[in-house]
Amino acid sequence: MNLSLRCAVAVWQRNLTVYRHTYKLNLVPNFFEPVFYLLAMGVGLGSYVTLGSGEPYLHFLAPGLVAAAAMNGATFETTYNSFVRMTFQRTYEGMLTTPVSVDDIVVGELLWAVTRAIIYGGIFLVMVVLFGLIPPAAALLALPVVALCGAMFAALGQAFTAYVKNIEMYSWYYTMFLTPLFLFSGIFFPIEERFPPWAVKLAWLTPLYHAAGLMRAVAAGSFAVSDGVSLAYCVAVTVLLGAVALRTLRGRLLN
Amino acid sequence: MSALESPAVSASGLAKRYGDVVAVAGIDFEVRRGECFGFLGPNGAGKTTTMRMIYRTAPPTAGTLSVLGLRAGPDDRAIKGLLGVVPQGDNLDEDLTVIENLLVYARFHGLAERRARQRAEELLRWVELDGRRDARVVTLSGGMKRRLTIARGLVGDPKMLVLDEPTTGLDPQVRHLIWQHVTALKARGVTLLLTTHYMEEAERLCDRLVVMDRGRIVACGAPRDLIAAHATPEVIEVFLDGEASADIAAAAGALCERKVVTADRVVLYARDPGAVASRFATRHVTRRPGTLEDVFLNLTGRRLEE
């Protein structure tokens, strides 16, 4: 791997410089989104829901939503934004005329996507704590899970982007991949209780299932062996898909 | 040979293929330190691909290449640290302001924050954009964007600056301003590598150049020597007015060393241009000095800008 940490950080700083122009506009909605979700799904819909465990629905819902927020924050950066930088704005092309390598760009972009996941998921987490749904101590442990979830979806998005030729392809990624993950990863209902075993196995194979599960364990403060497996799963997907993104982009950007 | 004495660029058998398409067909050339070296040729001649191989964003299909005494491939990061690149068209960062464009690139080159700021301000003054330092790039005119791109190429204090079609699409006034900047850089001892399809630009700026066509180098030398070898001091152009070009060529007869027929005219090269011109006294005839355009015309049978 041809990585200079200094150059990767410089790529990350470039995105931070852009963000300093835009954060005032997009930070406020970040605070409202969790509030809307918790009010509608938790307070509204949740009042009609009784879980087998007897747990209040709002408490059940909150951890998974934090994981989904981290997923969304990271995904947006390494899909649409990365694609625009690679094609329309020729940002990568320019970077590559300096000492920056393709590997530096990919690592810098992933670091930035994780940063966005931490900002986005972190704000969600703060609101969830303020609603009293996760104890503040657990929230401290939840932040690394937000980062890990962000890293995993950053790598997934970057690997997809490495192959994408047309920006319209992202509607497939979002609608056919992220939406089912959001709905069937055990965030809104315990999937094991409602779906046949084969569907549960299918859900087990997908990434958000593990990130949401980890977040739930952290929020509850109780861990099982399966949580260790989930942790390993998230790390493995991040490394594997990160490697795919690297390999593919080396060939695509240097040609 | 020490890195200081080695040529700025040395290429042999350098080739680039994209599938079945040959972009560069195995070329040899050497660029000396401190000179302005040009690549002249029409669109599609392989100039940009050659530049991209030199500034290490296009791996060659074959051949050997060294840049500033470093080996292309293993030393890519070091090579890129010594180069400044002004790519074809503008790829300025539109998400950033004018000065941020320079600061971000200064970081890529490893400049510390304070030095980066100092360098950025200095360069903005030099390209006369200090009044627009906090403007968004989208609000700049074409000429301002190109000047900013040149400033960005200089942020790392390069030993060699690569300029790919630096004035394409700019109006003549702006073109002259860019030429002034390029000339000033040469005076400072920066090695310059320049591609262009404007023969006037090549003649004015380049110490030596290669003429490229269809992925090959068809001639190499100083502009004046190339003109002396492939054209005459004065050239006569007879515009076709409906009749066959063969008739005109015949009328010019043995007075001409060389005749080239293009779509709308016959270009005549003679030692005694007065005698030739008098034969076409009643026709639309232009007499002009020989240029690099004639060099290209004589070597390929085609005009540079068509």
PDB file of N, CA and C in Angstrom, chain A residues 13-51:
ATOM      1  N   GLN A  13      -8.432  17.205   5.395  1.00  0.00           N
ATOM      2  CA  GLN A  13      -8.507  18.644   5.691  1.00  0.00           C
ATOM      3  C   GLN A  13      -9.178  19.424   4.571  1.00  0.00           C
ATOM      4  N   ARG A  14      -8.968  18.971   3.346  1.00  0.00           N
ATOM      5  CA  ARG A  14      -9.624  19.631   2.211  1.00  0.00           C
ATOM      6  C   ARG A  14     -11.142  19.565   2.407  1.00  0.00           C
ATOM      7  N   ASN A  15     -11.642  18.390   2.790  1.00  0.00           N
ATOM      8  CA  ASN A  15     -13.083  18.241   2.999  1.00  0.00           C
ATOM      9  C   ASN A  15     -13.563  19.045   4.204  1.00  0.00           C
ATOM     10  N   LEU A  16     -12.711  19.118   5.218  1.00  0.00           N
ATOM     11  CA  LEU A  16     -13.049  19.915   6.396  1.00  0.00           C
ATOM     12  C   LEU A  16     -13.169  21.395   6.008  1.00  0.00           C
ATOM     13  N   THR A  17     -12.263  21.855   5.147  1.00  0.00           N
ATOM     14  CA  THR A  17     -12.299  23.237   4.679  1.00  0.00           C
ATOM     15  C   THR A  17     -13.624  23.527   3.962  1.00  0.00           C
ATOM     16  N   VAL A  18     -14.078  22.589   3.144  1.00  0.00           N
ATOM     17  CA  VAL A  18     -15.363  22.758   2.456  1.00  0.00           C
ATOM     18  C   VAL A  18     -16.497  22.770   3.477  1.00  0.00           C
ATOM     19  N   TYR A  19     -16.399  21.852   4.448  1.00  0.00           N
ATOM     20  CA  TYR A  19     -17.464  21.730   5.449  1.00  0.00           C
ATOM     21  C   TYR A  19     -17.604  23.003   6.272  1.00  0.00           C
ATOM     22  N   ARG A  20     -16.482  23.697   6.469  1.00  0.00           N
ATOM     23  CA  ARG A  20     -16.542  24.941   7.238  1.00  0.00           C
ATOM     24  C   ARG A  20     -17.407  25.993   6.547  1.00  0.00           C
ATOM     25  N   HIS A  21     -17.588  25.847   5.215  1.00  0.00           N
ATOM     26  CA  HIS A  21     -18.480  26.766   4.497  1.00  0.00           C
ATOM     27  C   HIS A  21     -19.940  26.353   4.626  1.00  0.00           C
ATOM     28  N   THR A  22     -20.182  25.064   4.853  1.00  0.00           N
ATOM     29  CA  THR A  22     -21.550  24.570   4.719  1.00  0.00           C
ATOM     30  C   THR A  22     -22.196  24.134   6.036  1.00  0.00           C
ATOM     31  N   TYR A  23     -21.393  23.977   7.097  1.00  0.00           N
ATOM     32  CA  TYR A  23     -21.963  23.337   8.292  1.00  0.00           C
ATOM     33  C   TYR A  23     -23.096  24.150   8.911  1.00  0.00           C
ATOM     34  N   LYS A  24     -23.019  25.480   8.786  1.00  0.00           N
ATOM     35  CA  LYS A  24     -24.060  26.309   9.381  1.00  0.00           C
ATOM     36  C   LYS A  24     -25.415  25.993   8.768  1.00  0.00           C
ATOM     37  N   LEU A  25     -25.383  25.579   7.488  1.00  0.00           N
ATOM     38  CA  LEU A  25     -26.636  25.273   6.801  1.00  0.00           C
ATOM     39  C   LEU A  25     -27.143  23.880   7.111  1.00  0.00           C
ATOM     40  N   ASN A  26     -26.221  22.908   7.243  1.00  0.00           N
ATOM     41  CA  ASN A  26     -26.725  21.536   7.354  1.00  0.00           C
ATOM     42  C   ASN A  26     -26.661  20.949   8.765  1.00  0.00           C
ATOM     43  N   LEU A  27     -26.163  21.721   9.711  1.00  0.00           N
ATOM     44  CA  LEU A  27     -26.079  21.184  11.071  1.00  0.00           C
ATOM     45  C   LEU A  27     -27.433  21.213  11.786  1.00  0.00           C
ATOM     46  N   VAL A  28     -28.204  22.277  11.578  1.00  0.00           N
ATOM     47  CA  VAL A  28     -29.482  22.424  12.266  1.00  0.00           C
ATOM     48  C   VAL A  28     -30.461  21.290  11.924  1.00  0.00           C
ATOM     49  N   PRO A  29     -30.619  20.944  10.635  1.00  0.00           N
ATOM     50  CA  PRO A  29     -31.500  19.799  10.329  1.00  0.00           C
ATOM     51  C   PRO A  29     -31.057  18.527  11.034  1.00  0.00           C
ATOM     52  N   ASN A  30     -29.758  18.381  11.232  1.00  0.00           N
ATOM     53  CA  ASN A  30     -29.229  17.215  11.940  1.00  0.00           C
ATOM     54  C   ASN A  30     -29.838  17.064  13.338  1.00  0.00           C
ATOM     55  N   PHE A  31     -30.104  18.209  13.988  1.00  0.00           N
ATOM     56  CA  PHE A  31     -30.696  18.166  15.318  1.00  0.00           C
ATOM     57  C   PHE A  31     -32.178  17.795  15.273  1.00  0.00           C
ATOM     58  N   PHE A  32     -32.851  18.243  14.207  1.00  0.00           N
ATOM     59  CA  PHE A  32     -34.295  18.023  14.140  1.00  0.00           C
ATOM     60  C   PHE A  32     -34.668  16.618  13.704  1.00  0.00           C
ATOM     61  N   GLU A  33     -33.843  16.012  12.850  1.00  0.00           N
ATOM     62  CA  GLU A  33     -34.196  14.701  12.321  1.00  0.00           C
ATOM     63  C   GLU A  33     -34.485  13.681  13.417  1.00  0.00           C
ATOM     64  N   PRO A  34     -33.584  13.535  14.412  1.00  0.00           N
ATOM     65  CA  PRO A  34     -33.895  12.563  15.476  1.00  0.00           C
ATOM     66  C   PRO A  34     -35.161  12.920  16.247  1.00  0.00           C
ATOM     67  N   VAL A  35     -35.374  14.217  16.431  1.00  0.00           N
ATOM     68  CA  VAL A  35     -36.570  14.633  17.168  1.00  0.00           C
ATOM     69  C   VAL A  35     -37.831  14.192  16.425  1.00  0.00           C
ATOM     70  N   PHE A  36     -37.850  14.407  15.109  1.00  0.00           N
ATOM     71  CA  PHE A  36     -39.013  14.003  14.307  1.00  0.00           C
ATOM     72  C   PHE A  36     -39.244  12.498  14.405  1.00  0.00           C
ATOM     73  N   TYR A  37     -38.145  11.730  14.244  1.00  0.00           N
ATOM     74  CA  TYR A  37     -38.263  10.277  14.290  1.00  0.00           C
ATOM     75  C   TYR A  37     -38.788   9.804  15.636  1.00  0.00           C
ATOM     76  N   LEU A  38     -38.198  10.338  16.700  1.00  0.00           N
ATOM     77  CA  LEU A  38     -38.559   9.865  18.028  1.00  0.00           C
ATOM     78  C   LEU A  38     -40.007  10.244  18.365  1.00  0.00           C
ATOM     79  N   LEU A  39     -40.421  11.431  17.904  1.00  0.00           N
ATOM     80  CA  LEU A  39     -41.809  11.837  18.155  1.00  0.00           C
ATOM     81  C   LEU A  39     -42.785  10.960  17.389  1.00  0.00           C
ATOM     82  N   ALA A  40     -42.550  10.762  16.098  1.00  0.00           N
ATOM     83  CA  ALA A  40     -43.501  10.031  15.256  1.00  0.00           C
ATOM     84  C   ALA A  40     -43.513   8.539  15.586  1.00  0.00           C
ATOM     85  N   MET A  41     -42.321   7.939  15.563  1.00  0.00           N
ATOM     86  CA  MET A  41     -42.228   6.492  15.719  1.00  0.00           C
ATOM     87  C   MET A  41     -42.345   6.079  17.186  1.00  0.00           C
ATOM     88  N   GLY A  42     -41.737   6.868  18.046  1.00  0.00           N
ATOM     89  CA  GLY A  42     -41.707   6.496  19.454  1.00  0.00           C
ATOM     90  C   GLY A  42     -42.973   6.900  20.168  1.00  0.00           C
ATOM     91  N   VAL A  43     -43.192   8.197  20.227  1.00  0.00           N
ATOM     92  CA  VAL A  43     -44.337   8.698  20.984  1.00  0.00           C
ATOM     93  C   VAL A  43     -45.647   8.390  20.271  1.00  0.00           C
ATOM     94  N   GLY A  44     -45.684   8.592  18.929  1.00  0.00           N
ATOM     95  CA  GLY A  44     -46.916   8.365  18.170  1.00  0.00           C
ATOM     96  C   GLY A  44     -47.200   6.893  17.984  1.00  0.00           C
ATOM     97  N   LEU A  45     -46.523   6.299  17.007  1.00  0.00           N
ATOM     98  CA  LEU A  45     -46.729   4.889  16.677  1.00  0.00           C
ATOM     99  C   LEU A  45     -46.457   3.986  17.877  1.00  0.00           C
ATOM    100  N   GLY A  46     -45.426   4.329  18.637  1.00  0.00           N
ATOM    101  CA  GLY A  46     -44.972   3.492  19.743  1.00  0.00           C
ATOM    102  C   GLY A  46     -46.030   3.258  20.812  1.00  0.00           C
ATOM    103  N   SER A  47     -46.966   4.201  20.942  1.00  0.00           N
ATOM    104  CA  SER A  47     -47.964   4.050  21.986  1.00  0.00           C
ATOM    105  C   SER A  47     -48.949   2.923  21.669  1.00  0.00           C
ATOM    106  N   TYR A  48     -48.961   2.456  20.392  1.00  0.00           N
ATOM    107  CA  TYR A  48     -49.831   1.332  20.022  1.00  0.00           C
ATOM    108  C   TYR A  48     -49.084   0.009  20.057  1.00  0.00           C
ATOM    109  N   VAL A  49     -47.754   0.083  20.336  1.00  0.00           N
ATOM    110  CA  VAL A  49     -46.910  -1.100  20.219  1.00  0.00           C
ATOM    111  C   VAL A  49     -46.575  -1.657  21.596  1.00  0.00           C
ATOM    112  N   THR A  50     -46.784  -2.968  21.727  1.00  0.00           N
ATOM    113  CA  THR A  50     -46.344  -3.620  22.952  1.00  0.00           C
ATOM    114  C   THR A  50     -45.342  -4.698  22.568  1.00  0.00           C
ATOM    115  N   LEU A  51     -44.150  -4.628  23.130  1.00  0.00           N
ATOM    116  CA  LEU A  51     -43.124  -5.597  22.812  1.00  0.00           C
ATOM    117  C   LEU A  51     -43.210  -6.774  23.772  1.00  0.00           C
TER     118      LEU A  51
END
